[in-house]
DNA sequence: AATCAGCACTCTGAGAAGTAGAGTGCCAAT
DNA sequence: ATTGGCACTCTACTTCTCAGAGTGCTGATT
């Protein structure tokens, strides 16, 4: 009845159990698992021959794979998928451990440092690479701007957000401004926009630009034109992430051929792809797992990425996770990522 | 007469010539150089047997080395040393190339971006890793400080230097301050210290602390105690560097065993050792070359580091360089490092 | 005294061949 | 449905051989 059913879900319970045991074993040992071994591990008192039949079925379903005729079986991406989705037994972290992590983060005031610590924590606990997207949430607001004249027509602009983040940028203005002009412009902008959500500023500026043109107030026009430059891509600082422990990845045999490694590290340095991936993960609820090519980036060939969004004021502010070989101890990594996300969220909050 | 002279300098001219040709060949091909090959390359119409005698001498002096009995010779660190010190013929860069580089840097206003571009330039031109120490010079002065209250007793401090660099830091004060108190404190500090060299501020603060204690002015005392926290290790932002193209190093066979690579990359991530090395290089005049273990860090095992300090207002502001395998094309790398240092200096200046 | 041809010697690296071990797939028996 | 048995396959390791490259030394030549 089930023998030539295409539906992937048609994996009977016993086969699932074998798949589970096989993957657990493979994750532990890193070697293809043969029928004899599996027969013992599964603890169901079946002969290797029987196991072989089941394995054959699993292979047909694309859940396991044989590197060559006379090797054991190795899970495929789909196999891992089913494993993490429905077979995995997660073992929660010890309370003591959580306490330790929490107290580590508690002492840190600066958001940047917090993020870096979280990343390091992830990498050192999992022995893989940790990654944390810089926090950003929609309640973030414009607080204050400062202009300082530099030589020529260059102006140093400093933008401070309601969260106490500081962004600075040097812009080139069309004409020179005196210090007092700049101060007035800043005052105008501060009175006008302070408290407004940051992501709406650009829109407001464009609207106000038209209005002021009618009123022909030079000062305001200048102020807005400068502000425009500031907000031009001031968001570029958002969308950054902190990576830690990438060298840990060199220790895994399955990644440790130079070519793989090079493209992998280049991907990290490039940032855009990782950012994209993290962005996807940000909108998901809770822990998410990308296995191998599932991520959509072949440079992450035999890597998995385990992520979890972290919240701040009951709103998703960012996402963090670890990157490691597909063959990782998910049952341990998942709770680590999960708890770190929660701890980072609350550590960021209590400021 | 010269046969058992211990003095390393006692390498006769012909032997030096052979050493030069050997190293040039080895740098090009990456293979141990044998006597036959060298006989042809040297262009002196000598038989391999003669060459062998000379090689034997060079080996005794520790300038070349044989991987095994029947391989050719390979230069040692000392060999490279002599090579770069006195045998190297540097070929200057094309004027066109320099122009291109210059125009690339000219367009960039922000010092941080400039440094990053310089680093990328170095790495992409040499196909090795580029590194640039963030600029800092003694003429840098305190310009302005701002305090912004955050929740609790936490205060966001923003320090602006005369060069338009912005440093921000969150500090925790002993007691809460009102915004107006903070503003007054900032005003006091700005009136007091603006224009003073940054590296003298700490000393001034300590001196003033005693004075104010006598006068018992609360405001000033508060201001100074806050400022003390700001300057506590605000310098930590100094002493950072920007690294680019580290993955380039994966392409060199001589480095491409995973273990080497891992320790090397860890060294980069650690930063302290590289900083130390760059610090040494900063005080040197012009291009400096560290070959292999000479650097004093065995993690840089078979790497060389070529550095040059760059100036700003006729004063050394930082140092930049490239890191690559000992077997690198020095005659090309040296002028690249040299010219990049000069270009970066002038690009930083005209702000 | 410097140079060189000749020769014996050494070491590497690549290929060939053989072998033990692990594991499979299939078939016939239970 | 499960299983023991068996032929078959593939890998990984070892051993062996051999050509090639290069050296060091010696004794002859200039």
XYZ file of C-alpha atoms in Angstrom, chain B residues 10 28 227 287 302 331:
6
model
C 81.116 37.946 3.695
C 57.987 33.257 -9.452
C 34.494 63.377 32.076
C 58.690 50.909 4.175
C 55.709 31.820 6.921
C 59.548 44.294 -5.830
